[in-house]
Amino acid sequence: MAQKEIQIKEVLSDEIVKKVKFKVKKFDPEKDDKPYYAEYDVPVWRGMTVLDGLLYVKEDLDGTVNFRYSCRMGICGSCGMFINGKPRMACMTQILELGTDVIEIAPLPNLDNIRDLVPDSTPFFEKHRKVKPYLIRQDVKEQENPIGEYYQTPEEHEYYSQFSFCIKCSLCYAACPTAASDPEYLGPQALAQAYRYSVDTRDEGFEERVMVVDDPHGCWRCHYAGACSEVCPKGVDPAKAIQLLKGLILKYRLGLKKKRKGAGVIPAHPRPGVKKAPKRTVVQED
Amino acid sequence: MKESILWLFQIVTGILIFVLLGLHISAQHLGTFGSFPDLSSFAYKTLLFVALYHGLFGLRSVLLEINLGRGAEKAISWLLFLGGLVFFIYYGIMA
Ligand code: SF4
Ligand code: SF4
Ligand code: FES
């Protein structure tokens, strides 16, 4: 117990263990002709992340440095940056683990730069929206006025579970060589989400999504080099999802994919032994 | 044609190249089809066809990634298709 306490103290100690140089790419489109690097000396303590370092710079050294963040705990997906030549989440990157005395930070590549470390994520989210990342049901009326929950077994949930961990941080998009040369390429995140929803047994929108992804700039341009999966902070493995998506589309085009109806609604009085569905949490006002 | 089907041909032709190249080499250097010259010529023509498709589709994929615009991409696809067809007729059928 005492040993554990000492370890925790060591990890959380705010004793400064070294200083590192932050080289931060700066660019203000209203003032600067081209981007440049500004340098800051940052004292580092154990457990300090690159985001902590940037916050130190902003609060104590240079208030003009711009970057995006929100949750500070790898959930919101907004602090993606190009750190020491690799797309990473600033709040999930331990400075000491980088093992260097100089840390170079730039905005994510493959997206335009709004200012300093802030990328313009608009095309990334447009592509995400394009693949219809939601459950599509033929019975729209029922979907708009739900009477219960749709069936799904734990096994069926496993078909897409891994791909639903995506936090839309765009690190995969920034790492993708195809997205680098082809701005029209849908990109790993959107394609992985196309797969995620298409294999969801509650969904009936596969045909609609195929129209979007079976395109010269859709999933067929993926080389399966896996740069996207390597940088994904959530273990989503978009490269794998894209290959599975290709298989699914080929099956469909060759007439080998079984047609299926989306899972039905759990009845008010389920089979004996099966728990009753919980009450609706959102009540629609008429 | 759907991109998925074109891509499928790319994979199939990739596999076929291995088989046909083996047949072609053995026909040329080991005289495997000695008494069946038609079979040897068929293997050669098929190899030429699949190799042309595989190579030209690969080239098209590279060009699509440069993102020249939908119009230019259509033109490139047609140009490569017609170029491949002429090549095959000249070297595969007429030769
Ligand atoms: S595997 Fe595909 S999507 Fe992922 S980085 Fe490579 S080309 Fe891009
Ligand atoms: S797939 Fe991974 S890297 Fe890509 S946006 Fe989702 S969480 Fe980020
Ligand atoms: S600040 Fe939310 S993921 Fe980093």
XYZ file of C-alpha atoms and ligand atoms in Angstrom:
401
model
C 0.000 0.000 0.000
C 2.738 2.413 1.093
C 4.711 1.441 -2.005
C 1.698 2.271 -4.199
C 1.291 5.669 -2.561
C 4.920 6.520 -3.231
C 4.508 5.524 -6.880
C 1.421 7.698 -7.308
C 3.245 10.619 -5.661
C 6.151 10.178 -8.046
C 3.890 10.153 -11.067
C 1.894 13.187 -10.005
C 4.829 15.169 -8.591
C 4.982 18.732 -9.956
C 8.723 18.833 -9.511
C 10.314 20.113 -12.714
C 12.343 17.315 -14.224
C 13.683 19.084 -17.302
C 13.138 21.870 -19.784
C 12.150 21.295 -23.367
C 11.966 23.637 -26.283
C 8.546 23.963 -27.911
C 8.812 24.954 -31.570
C 5.306 26.046 -32.429
C 4.239 26.769 -35.983
C 2.546 30.147 -36.067
C 0.527 31.746 -38.799
C -1.934 34.599 -38.739
C -3.459 34.962 -42.219
C -4.227 38.630 -41.496
C -0.609 39.488 -40.624
C 1.798 36.863 -41.901
C 2.804 36.065 -45.457
C 3.839 32.571 -44.523
C 3.994 30.356 -41.429
C 7.041 30.478 -39.123
C 8.185 28.693 -35.975
C 8.202 30.440 -32.592
C 10.305 28.908 -29.815
C 9.451 28.650 -26.121
C 11.257 27.066 -23.161
C 8.836 24.929 -21.214
C 9.531 23.423 -17.783
C 8.306 19.842 -17.656
C 7.018 17.804 -14.733
C 6.023 14.137 -14.721
C 2.647 13.485 -16.285
C 2.745 16.724 -18.296
C 1.166 16.496 -21.728
C 1.906 18.521 -24.834
C -1.431 20.266 -24.250
C -0.310 21.195 -20.715
C 2.869 22.594 -22.263
C 0.910 24.660 -24.761
C -1.346 25.965 -21.986
C 1.784 26.967 -20.063
C 3.027 28.828 -23.157
C -0.322 30.565 -23.615
C -0.709 31.548 -19.951
C 2.895 32.470 -19.120
C 4.863 33.186 -22.280
C 2.796 34.128 -25.307
C -0.953 34.665 -25.153
C -1.233 34.891 -28.927
C -0.649 31.171 -29.552
C -3.834 29.590 -30.895
C -4.861 25.967 -30.591
C -8.068 24.006 -30.176
C -8.928 21.819 -27.191
C -11.806 21.107 -24.882
C -11.971 17.988 -22.701
C -8.224 17.478 -21.944
C -8.876 13.738 -21.651
C -8.967 12.209 -25.137
C -12.720 12.377 -25.541
C -13.691 15.441 -27.564
C -11.225 14.878 -30.416
C -10.372 18.544 -30.825
C -6.674 18.773 -29.877
C -5.187 16.874 -32.848
C -1.815 18.305 -33.879
C 1.275 17.326 -35.835
C 3.702 16.645 -33.002
C 7.274 15.681 -33.847
C 6.235 14.627 -37.328
C 3.222 12.528 -36.385
C -0.482 13.312 -35.947
C -1.257 12.964 -32.240
C -3.699 14.185 -29.624
C -1.944 16.909 -27.620
C -3.788 15.943 -24.435
C -2.833 12.275 -24.773
C 0.850 12.842 -25.585
C 3.174 12.741 -22.608
C 6.113 15.095 -23.132
C 8.576 12.784 -21.354
C 7.484 9.839 -23.470
C 8.473 11.712 -26.634
C 12.055 11.424 -25.378
C 13.291 14.611 -27.064
C 14.410 18.016 -25.828
C 12.824 19.794 -28.777
C 9.156 19.340 -29.603
C 7.977 20.587 -32.955
C 4.250 21.276 -33.153
C 2.389 22.128 -36.350
C -1.263 22.042 -37.398
C -2.589 18.762 -38.806
C -1.669 18.229 -42.456
C -4.207 17.475 -45.223
C -6.460 20.249 -43.896
C -6.194 23.998 -44.437
C -4.822 26.088 -41.630
C -7.071 28.679 -40.007
C -4.474 30.069 -37.623
C -1.420 28.734 -35.745
C -2.286 25.159 -34.722
C -5.961 25.319 -35.676
C -6.870 23.309 -38.795
C -9.993 23.898 -40.833
C -11.883 20.650 -40.248
C -14.808 21.570 -42.529
C -13.955 19.157 -45.390
C -13.372 16.361 -42.890
C -16.826 16.785 -41.333
C -18.460 17.280 -44.739
C -17.121 13.897 -45.813
C -18.317 12.364 -42.579
C -21.805 13.745 -43.208
C -21.724 12.546 -46.822
C -21.657 8.858 -45.833
C -24.867 9.274 -43.779
C -23.436 8.296 -40.394
C -26.735 7.463 -38.707
C -29.317 4.698 -38.724
C -31.474 4.836 -41.825
C -34.871 3.114 -41.638
C -37.360 2.603 -44.420
C -40.209 3.279 -42.034
C -39.366 6.920 -41.396
C -42.628 7.499 -39.571
C -41.800 4.883 -36.953
C -38.252 6.210 -36.645
C -39.530 9.715 -35.993
C -42.077 8.451 -33.467
C -40.362 5.487 -31.838
C -42.428 3.079 -29.803
C -39.480 1.173 -28.360
C -35.901 0.104 -28.929
C -34.610 -2.015 -31.788
C -33.382 -5.524 -31.143
C -29.660 -6.151 -31.160
C -27.795 -9.050 -29.633
C -24.352 -8.573 -28.069
C -22.906 -10.618 -30.962
C -24.491 -8.259 -33.501
C -23.120 -5.302 -31.577
C -19.640 -6.753 -32.025
C -19.926 -6.337 -35.831
C -19.283 -2.621 -35.451
C -18.397 -1.994 -31.821
C -14.722 -1.207 -32.481
C -15.557 1.265 -35.228
C -18.000 3.169 -33.058
C -15.203 4.375 -30.739
C -14.302 7.105 -33.244
C -14.035 10.582 -31.684
C -13.693 12.372 -35.034
C -10.285 13.746 -34.222
C -9.140 13.594 -37.895
C -5.695 12.184 -37.005
C -6.293 9.330 -39.465
C -7.209 11.816 -42.174
C -4.036 13.788 -41.495
C -1.916 10.629 -41.750
C -3.506 9.285 -44.932
C -1.281 9.562 -48.035
C -4.286 9.330 -50.357
C -6.033 12.226 -48.605
C -2.768 14.168 -48.988
C -2.811 13.961 -52.770
C -6.533 13.700 -53.416
C -8.694 16.242 -51.579
C -11.795 14.496 -52.937
C -10.936 11.161 -51.301
C -13.511 10.433 -48.613
C -10.819 9.489 -46.138
C -10.421 6.776 -43.509
C -12.765 8.181 -40.897
C -15.787 8.660 -43.169
C -15.276 5.306 -44.879
C -14.930 3.507 -41.562
C -18.183 5.091 -40.429
C -19.871 4.037 -43.675
C -18.949 0.473 -42.738
C -19.885 0.921 -39.076
C -23.461 1.908 -39.938
C -23.833 -0.507 -42.843
C -23.228 -3.573 -40.659
C -25.421 -2.322 -37.846
C -28.352 -4.744 -37.828
C -30.734 -1.871 -37.042
C -29.807 -0.050 -40.228
C -31.485 -0.245 -43.633
C -29.406 2.336 -45.503
C -26.613 0.284 -47.073
C -27.750 0.969 -50.652
C -27.783 4.721 -50.010
C -24.243 4.634 -48.658
C -22.943 2.476 -51.507
C -23.929 5.267 -53.899
C -21.512 7.547 -52.048
C -18.576 5.255 -51.358
C -18.490 3.164 -54.566
C -16.961 6.071 -56.415
C -13.594 6.822 -58.088
C -12.736 8.844 -54.946
C -14.313 6.409 -52.507
C -12.992 3.318 -50.752
C -11.195 1.886 -53.830
C -8.480 4.515 -53.612
C -7.319 3.169 -50.235
C -3.907 1.472 -50.509
C -4.258 -0.326 -47.202
C -0.922 0.963 -45.980
C -2.553 1.467 -42.596
C -1.082 4.864 -41.670
C -4.572 5.809 -40.451
C -4.863 2.885 -38.052
C -1.391 3.476 -36.704
C -2.192 6.984 -35.478
C -5.770 6.392 -34.306
C -5.877 7.198 -30.582
C -8.964 5.038 -30.022
C -7.921 1.802 -31.694
C -10.649 2.137 -34.299
C -8.561 0.598 -37.109
C -10.197 2.452 -40.005
C -7.943 0.662 -42.516
C -9.530 -2.645 -41.534
C -13.027 -1.173 -41.758
C -12.306 0.047 -45.294
C -11.183 -3.401 -46.465
C -14.306 -4.934 -44.901
C -16.372 -2.256 -46.640
C -14.794 -3.160 -49.986
C -15.755 -6.798 -49.425
C -19.285 -5.848 -48.492
C -19.735 -3.711 -51.617
C -18.305 -6.402 -53.909
C -20.678 -8.965 -52.408
C -23.549 -6.568 -53.029
C -22.509 -5.793 -56.618
C -22.097 -9.495 -57.411
C -25.526 -10.247 -55.966
C -24.093 -12.333 -53.115
C -25.197 -10.094 -50.258
C -28.347 -11.230 -48.532
C -31.031 -8.584 -48.303
C -32.063 -7.990 -44.737
C -34.649 -5.944 -42.941
C -33.521 -3.742 -40.102
C -34.001 -5.216 -36.627
C -37.508 -4.917 -35.262
C -38.735 -3.111 -32.198
C -38.596 -4.938 -28.874
C -42.237 -5.677 -28.037
C -43.824 -4.258 -24.920
C -44.282 -7.809 -23.599
C -41.115 -9.683 -24.543
C -40.574 -13.419 -24.517
C -40.374 -15.064 -21.095
C -36.923 -14.748 -19.611
C -36.049 -11.675 -21.682
C -35.959 -8.410 -19.792
C -38.498 -5.744 -20.624
C -37.110 -2.823 -22.585
C -36.448 0.245 -20.435
C -38.912 3.122 -20.636
C -38.206 5.841 -23.147
C -36.027 8.546 -21.667
C -37.044 11.227 -24.145
C -40.728 11.885 -24.320
C -41.928 13.646 -27.396
C -44.253 16.524 -26.726
C -47.265 16.660 -29.041
C -18.921 0.756 -65.109
C -18.993 0.781 -61.312
C -15.673 1.503 -59.648
C -16.064 -1.641 -57.529
C -16.199 -3.896 -60.600
C -13.215 -2.172 -62.221
C -11.307 -2.681 -58.972
C -12.335 -6.330 -58.812
C -10.916 -6.856 -62.318
C -7.707 -5.262 -61.106
C -7.389 -7.872 -58.365
C -8.392 -10.763 -60.647
C -5.982 -9.682 -63.397
C -3.237 -9.361 -60.773
C -3.689 -13.023 -59.864
C -4.057 -14.102 -63.494
C -0.781 -12.422 -64.434
C 1.081 -14.834 -62.150
C -0.548 -17.883 -63.721
C -0.338 -16.697 -67.325
C 3.210 -15.422 -66.992
C 4.220 -18.876 -65.756
C 2.502 -20.481 -68.729
C 4.034 -17.990 -71.140
C 7.554 -18.468 -69.817
C 7.257 -22.224 -69.864
C 5.860 -22.086 -73.403
C 8.677 -19.841 -74.606
C 11.594 -21.482 -72.837
C 10.544 -25.024 -72.112
C 8.378 -25.594 -75.149
C 5.524 -26.764 -72.919
C 2.901 -26.346 -75.633
C 5.218 -27.682 -78.372
C 2.523 -29.556 -80.194
C -0.235 -27.050 -79.336
C 0.893 -23.709 -80.789
C -2.671 -22.362 -80.525
C -2.632 -22.847 -76.783
C 0.662 -21.005 -76.505
C -0.690 -18.113 -78.565
C -3.881 -18.059 -76.490
C -1.824 -17.865 -73.283
C 0.205 -14.990 -74.751
C -2.845 -13.026 -75.883
C -4.627 -13.487 -72.593
C -1.491 -12.448 -70.724
C -1.205 -9.346 -72.886
C -4.844 -8.491 -72.215
C -4.747 -8.931 -68.437
C -1.347 -7.228 -68.116
C -2.623 -4.270 -70.145
C -5.736 -3.977 -68.001
C -3.780 -4.292 -64.761
C -1.127 -1.764 -65.774
C -3.486 0.792 -67.247
C -5.918 0.596 -64.326
C -2.964 1.126 -61.995
C -1.915 4.164 -64.006
C -5.480 5.472 -63.901
C -5.576 5.043 -60.099
C -2.399 7.101 -59.765
C -3.787 9.803 -62.031
C -7.117 9.898 -60.151
C -5.229 10.556 -56.945
C -3.763 13.739 -58.360
C -7.360 14.955 -58.513
C -7.523 16.643 -61.895
C -11.278 17.151 -61.790
C -14.147 14.860 -62.767
C -14.116 15.923 -66.448
C -10.395 15.284 -66.904
C -10.727 11.976 -65.050
C -13.405 10.758 -67.444
C -11.253 11.789 -70.404
C -8.227 9.972 -68.929
C -10.274 6.813 -68.354
C -11.481 6.793 -71.957
C -8.039 7.590 -73.337
C -6.461 4.748 -71.404
C -9.242 2.365 -72.418
C -8.945 3.211 -76.105
C -5.131 3.248 -75.967
C -5.166 -0.199 -74.362
C -7.635 -1.509 -76.906
C -5.569 -0.286 -79.882
C -2.416 -1.749 -78.309
C -4.104 -5.099 -77.799
C -5.515 -5.215 -81.337
C -2.146 -4.320 -82.851
C 0.110 -6.546 -80.735
C -2.326 -9.247 -79.718
C -4.655 -9.824 -82.634
C -2.933 -8.481 -85.718
C 0.653 -9.448 -84.786
S -5.077 2.465 -45.218
Fe -6.261 3.615 -46.735
S -7.348 5.175 -45.601
Fe -5.748 4.364 -44.233
S -4.015 5.766 -44.538
Fe -3.756 4.101 -45.986
S -4.748 4.828 -47.894
Fe -5.468 6.142 -46.215
S -10.887 6.756 -36.807
Fe -9.523 7.160 -35.065
S -8.076 8.676 -35.871
Fe -9.812 8.648 -37.259
S -11.145 10.282 -36.561
Fe -11.844 8.375 -35.591
S -10.776 8.302 -33.644
Fe -9.729 9.820 -34.871
S -8.723 18.089 -25.561
Fe -10.336 16.678 -26.013
S -9.304 15.069 -26.997
Fe -7.688 16.383 -26.398
